[in-house]
Amino acid sequence: NAGVTQTPKFQVLKTGQSMTLQCAQDMNHEYMSWYRQDPGMGLRLIHYSVGAGITDQGEVPNGYNVSRSTTEDFPLRLLSAAPSQTSVYFCASSPREGQTNQPQHFGDGTRLSIL
Amino acid sequence: AQSVTQLDSQVPVFEEAPVELRCNYSSSVSVYLFWYVQYPNQGLQLLLKYLSGSTLVKGINGFEAEFNKSQTSFHLRKPSVHISDTAEYFCAVRTTSGTYKYIFGTGTRLKVLA
């Protein structure tokens, strides 16, 4: 029972580099989200998806792209990394509307440093 | 729009003492309310949730929370804490319909002292 799997766990980038943070879930959840966690700011929603082919912006979407070609995968792309994007990134998933007795499941996070 | 306020950024408490972590929210529509716990270097785990019904909600690890609609609060309590409860605790809301977005508070770091 893998749940939500995030890779990599750690990454160091140089300013201007691009990379993709991977997120996969094996629970057939329709809803998936990306958050960033910064000290004193809690979790802030970057992008979310309510199903394959459907994505929308959260609170802090600038500098990030997402796509949802399958139910299982929801990658987060940094096109040109900036030091302000140094953070811990969490992916989460949950079942569709009508099953809110089920919790939102979180991955273990990706710790990203931009030099 | 919804917002969540956790006024206490850090709460130190001695082992076996009671604790209350405060959460206030703002929303013009009905919301679901959640408390999550995060242990060091881990993701978030659900402690408890309020969806409807009884305003006193019991969760895992002996935690409970009370939904107070008039005060727009959802404070988390535990009558006797353990060293293992040391963690960061997040309050979150989402609307009962429409957008799927969860809004999180800034977190409260609970430190249990021996």
PDB file of C-alpha atoms in Angstrom:
ATOM      1  CA  ASN A   1       0.000   0.000   0.000  1.00  0.00           C
ATOM      2  CA  ALA A   2       2.197   2.807  -1.340  1.00  0.00           C
ATOM      3  CA  GLY A   3      -0.316   5.682  -1.017  1.00  0.00           C
ATOM      4  CA  VAL A   4       1.189   8.917  -2.354  1.00  0.00           C
ATOM      5  CA  THR A   5       4.759   8.647  -3.606  1.00  0.00           C
ATOM      6  CA  GLN A   6       6.927  11.697  -4.242  1.00  0.00           C
ATOM      7  CA  THR A   7      10.275  11.693  -5.981  1.00  0.00           C
ATOM      8  CA  PRO A   8      12.921  12.845  -5.462  1.00  0.00           C
ATOM      9  CA  LYS A   9      13.078  13.315  -1.697  1.00  0.00           C
ATOM     10  CA  PHE A  10      15.858  15.892  -1.939  1.00  0.00           C
ATOM     11  CA  GLN A  11      17.088  18.091  -4.778  1.00  0.00           C
ATOM     12  CA  VAL A  12      19.522  20.964  -5.183  1.00  0.00           C
ATOM     13  CA  LEU A  13      19.237  23.148  -8.268  1.00  0.00           C
ATOM     14  CA  LYS A  14      20.983  26.189  -9.623  1.00  0.00           C
ATOM     15  CA  THR A  15      19.028  29.309 -10.448  1.00  0.00           C
ATOM     16  CA  GLY A  16      17.542  29.043 -13.920  1.00  0.00           C
ATOM     17  CA  GLN A  17      17.515  25.252 -14.080  1.00  0.00           C
ATOM     18  CA  SER A  18      14.313  23.361 -14.704  1.00  0.00           C
ATOM     19  CA  MET A  19      13.060  20.207 -13.109  1.00  0.00           C
ATOM     20  CA  THR A  20       9.962  18.108 -12.501  1.00  0.00           C
ATOM     21  CA  LEU A  21       8.789  16.902  -9.126  1.00  0.00           C
ATOM     22  CA  GLN A  22       6.980  13.615  -9.477  1.00  0.00           C
ATOM     23  CA  CYS A  23       3.848  12.567  -7.615  1.00  0.00           C
ATOM     24  CA  ALA A  24       2.019   9.286  -8.027  1.00  0.00           C
ATOM     25  CA  GLN A  25      -0.879   7.743  -6.112  1.00  0.00           C
ATOM     26  CA  ASP A  26      -2.250   4.227  -6.311  1.00  0.00           C
ATOM     27  CA  MET A  27      -5.607   4.788  -4.600  1.00  0.00           C
ATOM     28  CA  ASN A  28      -7.540   5.834  -7.712  1.00  0.00           C
ATOM     29  CA  HIS A  29      -8.130   9.256  -6.167  1.00  0.00           C
ATOM     30  CA  GLU A  30      -9.538  11.891  -8.456  1.00  0.00           C
ATOM     31  CA  TYR A  31      -8.328  14.930  -6.534  1.00  0.00           C
ATOM     32  CA  MET A  32      -4.635  15.772  -6.358  1.00  0.00           C
ATOM     33  CA  SER A  33      -2.834  18.876  -5.118  1.00  0.00           C
ATOM     34  CA  TRP A  34       0.605  20.397  -4.761  1.00  0.00           C
ATOM     35  CA  TYR A  35       1.541  22.502  -1.737  1.00  0.00           C
ATOM     36  CA  ARG A  36       4.674  24.264  -0.643  1.00  0.00           C
ATOM     37  CA  GLN A  37       5.578  24.545   3.016  1.00  0.00           C
ATOM     38  CA  ASP A  38       7.675  27.439   4.256  1.00  0.00           C
ATOM     39  CA  PRO A  39       8.541  28.342   7.868  1.00  0.00           C
ATOM     40  CA  GLY A  40       5.808  30.397   9.503  1.00  0.00           C
ATOM     41  CA  MET A  41       3.556  30.208   6.450  1.00  0.00           C
ATOM     42  CA  GLY A  42       2.018  26.777   6.753  1.00  0.00           C
ATOM     43  CA  LEU A  43       1.019  24.994   3.559  1.00  0.00           C
ATOM     44  CA  ARG A  44       0.105  27.027   0.523  1.00  0.00           C
ATOM     45  CA  LEU A  45      -1.702  25.525  -2.428  1.00  0.00           C
ATOM     46  CA  ILE A  46       0.190  25.788  -5.723  1.00  0.00           C
ATOM     47  CA  HIS A  47      -2.005  23.881  -8.194  1.00  0.00           C
ATOM     48  CA  TYR A  48      -4.673  21.249  -7.961  1.00  0.00           C
ATOM     49  CA  SER A  49      -6.558  18.838 -10.189  1.00  0.00           C
ATOM     50  CA  VAL A  50     -10.053  17.415  -9.881  1.00  0.00           C
ATOM     51  CA  GLY A  51      -9.462  14.682 -12.442  1.00  0.00           C
ATOM     52  CA  ALA A  52      -7.429  13.647 -15.439  1.00  0.00           C
ATOM     53  CA  GLY A  53      -7.142  16.492 -17.922  1.00  0.00           C
ATOM     54  CA  ILE A  54      -8.364  19.135 -15.448  1.00  0.00           C
ATOM     55  CA  THR A  55      -6.077  21.448 -13.480  1.00  0.00           C
ATOM     56  CA  ASP A  56      -6.481  24.790 -11.760  1.00  0.00           C
ATOM     57  CA  GLN A  57      -4.393  27.341  -9.906  1.00  0.00           C
ATOM     58  CA  GLY A  58      -4.108  27.629  -6.162  1.00  0.00           C
ATOM     59  CA  GLU A  59      -2.802  30.471  -4.010  1.00  0.00           C
ATOM     60  CA  VAL A  60       0.783  30.602  -5.323  1.00  0.00           C
ATOM     61  CA  PRO A  61       0.896  29.242  -8.888  1.00  0.00           C
ATOM     62  CA  ASN A  62       3.492  31.577 -10.416  1.00  0.00           C
ATOM     63  CA  GLY A  63       6.631  29.796 -11.594  1.00  0.00           C
ATOM     64  CA  TYR A  64       5.026  26.361 -11.605  1.00  0.00           C
ATOM     65  CA  ASN A  65       3.235  24.274 -14.223  1.00  0.00           C
ATOM     66  CA  VAL A  66       1.239  21.082 -13.830  1.00  0.00           C
ATOM     67  CA  SER A  67      -0.498  18.553 -16.017  1.00  0.00           C
ATOM     68  CA  ARG A  68      -2.722  15.555 -15.299  1.00  0.00           C
ATOM     69  CA  SER A  69      -2.664  13.093 -18.149  1.00  0.00           C
ATOM     70  CA  THR A  70      -3.556  10.115 -15.949  1.00  0.00           C
ATOM     71  CA  THR A  71      -5.445   9.643 -12.705  1.00  0.00           C
ATOM     72  CA  GLU A  72      -2.319   8.328 -11.002  1.00  0.00           C
ATOM     73  CA  ASP A  73       0.260  11.008 -11.815  1.00  0.00           C
ATOM     74  CA  PHE A  74       0.422  14.737 -11.123  1.00  0.00           C
ATOM     75  CA  PRO A  75       3.892  16.158 -11.857  1.00  0.00           C
ATOM     76  CA  LEU A  76       4.926  19.677 -10.857  1.00  0.00           C
ATOM     77  CA  ARG A  77       7.307  21.519 -13.176  1.00  0.00           C
ATOM     78  CA  LEU A  78       9.634  24.371 -12.337  1.00  0.00           C
ATOM     79  CA  LEU A  79      10.524  25.959 -15.667  1.00  0.00           C
ATOM     80  CA  SER A  80      13.254  28.311 -14.420  1.00  0.00           C
ATOM     81  CA  ALA A  81      14.107  27.791 -10.773  1.00  0.00           C
ATOM     82  CA  ALA A  82      14.506  30.812  -8.499  1.00  0.00           C
ATOM     83  CA  PRO A  83      15.868  30.978  -4.921  1.00  0.00           C
ATOM     84  CA  SER A  84      12.368  31.972  -3.740  1.00  0.00           C
ATOM     85  CA  GLN A  85      11.225  28.489  -4.719  1.00  0.00           C
ATOM     86  CA  THR A  86      13.429  26.896  -2.075  1.00  0.00           C
ATOM     87  CA  SER A  87      10.869  25.024   0.002  1.00  0.00           C
ATOM     88  CA  VAL A  88       9.432  21.668   0.967  1.00  0.00           C
ATOM     89  CA  TYR A  89       6.853  20.492  -1.553  1.00  0.00           C
ATOM     90  CA  PHE A  90       4.007  18.157  -0.690  1.00  0.00           C
ATOM     91  CA  CYS A  91       1.675  16.309  -2.978  1.00  0.00           C
ATOM     92  CA  ALA A  92      -1.727  15.184  -1.690  1.00  0.00           C
ATOM     93  CA  SER A  93      -4.657  13.210  -3.028  1.00  0.00           C
ATOM     94  CA  SER A  94      -8.206  12.450  -1.976  1.00  0.00           C
ATOM     95  CA  PRO A  95     -11.312  10.793  -3.402  1.00  0.00           C
ATOM     96  CA  ARG A  96     -13.847  12.708  -5.393  1.00  0.00           C
ATOM     97  CA  GLU A  97     -16.651  14.810  -3.992  1.00  0.00           C
ATOM     98  CA  GLY A  98     -19.130  12.753  -2.073  1.00  0.00           C
ATOM     99  CA  GLN A  99     -16.468  10.772  -0.293  1.00  0.00           C
ATOM    100  CA  THR A 100     -15.289  13.467   2.079  1.00  0.00           C
ATOM    101  CA  ASN A 101     -15.248  10.994   4.951  1.00  0.00           C
ATOM    102  CA  GLN A 102     -11.948   9.953   3.430  1.00  0.00           C
ATOM    103  CA  PRO A 103      -8.937  12.056   4.411  1.00  0.00           C
ATOM    104  CA  GLN A 104      -6.534  13.852   2.154  1.00  0.00           C
ATOM    105  CA  HIS A 105      -3.413  11.668   1.853  1.00  0.00           C
ATOM    106  CA  PHE A 106      -0.007  13.349   1.793  1.00  0.00           C
ATOM    107  CA  GLY A 107       3.305  12.232   0.393  1.00  0.00           C
ATOM    108  CA  ASP A 108       6.488  12.516   2.450  1.00  0.00           C
ATOM    109  CA  GLY A 109       7.615  15.664   0.657  1.00  0.00           C
ATOM    110  CA  THR A 110      10.416  16.848  -1.623  1.00  0.00           C
ATOM    111  CA  ARG A 111      12.997  19.165  -0.088  1.00  0.00           C
ATOM    112  CA  LEU A 112      14.169  21.529  -2.809  1.00  0.00           C
ATOM    113  CA  SER A 113      17.023  24.019  -2.530  1.00  0.00           C
ATOM    114  CA  ILE A 114      17.722  26.588  -5.232  1.00  0.00           C
ATOM    115  CA  LEU A 115      21.196  28.111  -5.170  1.00  0.00           C
TER     116      LEU A 115
ATOM    117  CA  ALA B   1     -12.718  33.245   0.289  1.00  0.00           C
ATOM    118  CA  GLN B   2     -11.746  31.240   3.328  1.00  0.00           C
ATOM    119  CA  SER B   3      -8.952  31.815   5.813  1.00  0.00           C
ATOM    120  CA  VAL B   4      -7.570  30.007   8.838  1.00  0.00           C
ATOM    121  CA  THR B   5      -5.799  31.569  11.801  1.00  0.00           C
ATOM    122  CA  GLN B   6      -3.644  29.697  14.256  1.00  0.00           C
ATOM    123  CA  LEU B   7      -2.572  32.360  16.696  1.00  0.00           C
ATOM    124  CA  ASP B   8      -0.034  30.287  18.612  1.00  0.00           C
ATOM    125  CA  SER B   9       3.066  29.510  16.599  1.00  0.00           C
ATOM    126  CA  GLN B  10       4.606  27.509  19.458  1.00  0.00           C
ATOM    127  CA  VAL B  11       3.083  25.878  22.523  1.00  0.00           C
ATOM    128  CA  PRO B  12       5.362  24.346  25.187  1.00  0.00           C
ATOM    129  CA  VAL B  13       3.683  22.065  27.702  1.00  0.00           C
ATOM    130  CA  PHE B  14       4.875  19.581  30.291  1.00  0.00           C
ATOM    131  CA  GLU B  15       4.254  15.890  29.841  1.00  0.00           C
ATOM    132  CA  GLU B  16       0.884  14.694  31.210  1.00  0.00           C
ATOM    133  CA  ALA B  17      -0.499  18.251  31.241  1.00  0.00           C
ATOM    134  CA  PRO B  18      -3.536  19.210  29.141  1.00  0.00           C
ATOM    135  CA  VAL B  19      -3.151  21.243  25.979  1.00  0.00           C
ATOM    136  CA  GLU B  20      -5.363  23.323  23.697  1.00  0.00           C
ATOM    137  CA  LEU B  21      -4.283  24.435  20.243  1.00  0.00           C
ATOM    138  CA  ARG B  22      -6.430  27.219  18.881  1.00  0.00           C
ATOM    139  CA  CYS B  23      -7.873  27.527  15.403  1.00  0.00           C
ATOM    140  CA  ASN B  24     -10.211  30.202  14.091  1.00  0.00           C
ATOM    141  CA  TYR B  25     -11.548  30.352  10.577  1.00  0.00           C
ATOM    142  CA  SER B  26     -13.336  32.779   8.331  1.00  0.00           C
ATOM    143  CA  SER B  27     -15.767  31.770   5.619  1.00  0.00           C
ATOM    144  CA  SER B  28     -18.977  33.096   4.114  1.00  0.00           C
ATOM    145  CA  VAL B  29     -20.120  29.565   3.241  1.00  0.00           C
ATOM    146  CA  SER B  30     -20.285  26.247   5.046  1.00  0.00           C
ATOM    147  CA  VAL B  31     -16.977  24.494   5.568  1.00  0.00           C
ATOM    148  CA  TYR B  32     -15.506  21.215   6.613  1.00  0.00           C
ATOM    149  CA  LEU B  33     -12.761  21.475   9.236  1.00  0.00           C
ATOM    150  CA  PHE B  34      -9.664  19.365   9.744  1.00  0.00           C
ATOM    151  CA  TRP B  35      -6.683  19.001  12.025  1.00  0.00           C
ATOM    152  CA  TYR B  36      -3.495  17.461  10.664  1.00  0.00           C
ATOM    153  CA  VAL B  37      -0.268  16.521  12.461  1.00  0.00           C
ATOM    154  CA  GLN B  38       3.204  16.609  10.968  1.00  0.00           C
ATOM    155  CA  TYR B  39       6.087  14.777  12.607  1.00  0.00           C
ATOM    156  CA  PRO B  40       9.643  15.837  11.683  1.00  0.00           C
ATOM    157  CA  ASN B  41      10.594  15.102   8.077  1.00  0.00           C
ATOM    158  CA  GLN B  42       7.240  13.544   7.317  1.00  0.00           C
ATOM    159  CA  GLY B  43       4.070  14.452   5.469  1.00  0.00           C
ATOM    160  CA  LEU B  44       0.808  15.411   7.135  1.00  0.00           C
ATOM    161  CA  GLN B  45      -1.506  12.894   8.770  1.00  0.00           C
ATOM    162  CA  LEU B  46      -5.163  13.481   9.506  1.00  0.00           C
ATOM    163  CA  LEU B  47      -5.938  13.738  13.238  1.00  0.00           C
ATOM    164  CA  LEU B  48      -9.653  14.422  13.010  1.00  0.00           C
ATOM    165  CA  LYS B  49     -12.303  16.110  10.922  1.00  0.00           C
ATOM    166  CA  TYR B  50     -15.636  17.833  11.341  1.00  0.00           C
ATOM    167  CA  LEU B  51     -18.076  17.274   8.499  1.00  0.00           C
ATOM    168  CA  SER B  52     -21.457  17.614  10.215  1.00  0.00           C
ATOM    169  CA  GLY B  53     -23.409  16.416  13.228  1.00  0.00           C
ATOM    170  CA  SER B  54     -21.988  16.415  16.739  1.00  0.00           C
ATOM    171  CA  THR B  55     -19.769  19.409  17.333  1.00  0.00           C
ATOM    172  CA  LEU B  56     -17.357  17.401  19.507  1.00  0.00           C
ATOM    173  CA  VAL B  57     -15.113  15.327  17.314  1.00  0.00           C
ATOM    174  CA  LYS B  58     -12.748  12.654  18.541  1.00  0.00           C
ATOM    175  CA  GLY B  59      -9.630  11.747  16.617  1.00  0.00           C
ATOM    176  CA  ILE B  60      -6.600   9.551  16.845  1.00  0.00           C
ATOM    177  CA  ASN B  61      -4.034   9.560  19.656  1.00  0.00           C
ATOM    178  CA  GLY B  62      -6.535  10.874  22.216  1.00  0.00           C
ATOM    179  CA  PHE B  63      -7.118  14.230  20.540  1.00  0.00           C
ATOM    180  CA  GLU B  64     -10.501  15.879  20.237  1.00  0.00           C
ATOM    181  CA  ALA B  65     -11.807  19.143  18.846  1.00  0.00           C
ATOM    182  CA  GLU B  66     -14.963  21.156  19.228  1.00  0.00           C
ATOM    183  CA  PHE B  67     -16.614  23.015  16.395  1.00  0.00           C
ATOM    184  CA  ASN B  68     -18.104  26.327  17.520  1.00  0.00           C
ATOM    185  CA  LYS B  69     -20.010  27.931  14.673  1.00  0.00           C
ATOM    186  CA  SER B  70     -20.831  31.169  16.497  1.00  0.00           C
ATOM    187  CA  GLN B  71     -17.184  31.766  17.374  1.00  0.00           C
ATOM    188  CA  THR B  72     -15.929  30.245  14.102  1.00  0.00           C
ATOM    189  CA  SER B  73     -13.462  28.149  16.049  1.00  0.00           C
ATOM    190  CA  PHE B  74     -12.237  24.570  15.965  1.00  0.00           C
ATOM    191  CA  HIS B  75      -9.819  24.218  18.872  1.00  0.00           C
ATOM    192  CA  LEU B  76      -7.852  21.013  19.367  1.00  0.00           C
ATOM    193  CA  ARG B  77      -7.483  19.535  22.831  1.00  0.00           C
ATOM    194  CA  LYS B  78      -5.815  16.662  24.603  1.00  0.00           C
ATOM    195  CA  PRO B  79      -6.263  16.030  28.352  1.00  0.00           C
ATOM    196  CA  SER B  80      -2.787  14.567  28.907  1.00  0.00           C
ATOM    197  CA  VAL B  81       0.052  14.906  26.428  1.00  0.00           C
ATOM    198  CA  HIS B  82       3.023  12.625  25.864  1.00  0.00           C
ATOM    199  CA  ILE B  83       6.526  13.308  24.636  1.00  0.00           C
ATOM    200  CA  SER B  84       5.533  11.590  21.394  1.00  0.00           C
ATOM    201  CA  ASP B  85       2.943  14.303  20.723  1.00  0.00           C
ATOM    202  CA  THR B  86       5.737  16.760  19.951  1.00  0.00           C
ATOM    203  CA  ALA B  87       4.990  17.788  16.369  1.00  0.00           C
ATOM    204  CA  GLU B  88       3.511  20.546  14.261  1.00  0.00           C
ATOM    205  CA  TYR B  89      -0.258  20.761  14.047  1.00  0.00           C
ATOM    206  CA  PHE B  90      -2.204  22.324  11.199  1.00  0.00           C
ATOM    207  CA  CYS B  91      -5.821  23.379  11.068  1.00  0.00           C
ATOM    208  CA  ALA B  92      -7.464  23.369   7.626  1.00  0.00           C
ATOM    209  CA  VAL B  93     -10.814  24.153   6.008  1.00  0.00           C
ATOM    210  CA  ARG B  94     -12.489  23.451   2.727  1.00  0.00           C
ATOM    211  CA  THR B  95     -15.905  24.448   1.488  1.00  0.00           C
ATOM    212  CA  THR B  96     -18.680  21.867   1.532  1.00  0.00           C
ATOM    213  CA  SER B  97     -19.387  22.417  -2.155  1.00  0.00           C
ATOM    214  CA  GLY B  98     -17.839  24.045  -5.168  1.00  0.00           C
ATOM    215  CA  THR B  99     -14.067  24.328  -5.197  1.00  0.00           C
ATOM    216  CA  TYR B 100     -11.992  21.500  -3.831  1.00  0.00           C
ATOM    217  CA  LYS B 101      -9.342  23.752  -2.305  1.00  0.00           C
ATOM    218  CA  TYR B 102      -8.057  23.165   1.207  1.00  0.00           C
ATOM    219  CA  ILE B 103      -6.823  26.234   3.074  1.00  0.00           C
ATOM    220  CA  PHE B 104      -4.297  25.627   5.844  1.00  0.00           C
ATOM    221  CA  GLY B 105      -3.331  27.667   8.866  1.00  0.00           C
ATOM    222  CA  THR B 106       0.292  28.527   9.537  1.00  0.00           C
ATOM    223  CA  GLY B 107       0.699  25.723  12.052  1.00  0.00           C
ATOM    224  CA  THR B 108       1.351  25.387  15.786  1.00  0.00           C
ATOM    225  CA  ARG B 109       4.492  23.679  16.991  1.00  0.00           C
ATOM    226  CA  LEU B 110       3.697  21.652  20.105  1.00  0.00           C
ATOM    227  CA  LYS B 111       6.717  20.876  22.252  1.00  0.00           C
ATOM    228  CA  VAL B 112       6.129  18.468  25.126  1.00  0.00           C
ATOM    229  CA  LEU B 113       8.656  18.828  27.918  1.00  0.00           C
ATOM    230  CA  ALA B 114       9.736  16.051  30.280  1.00  0.00           C
TER     231      ALA B 114
END
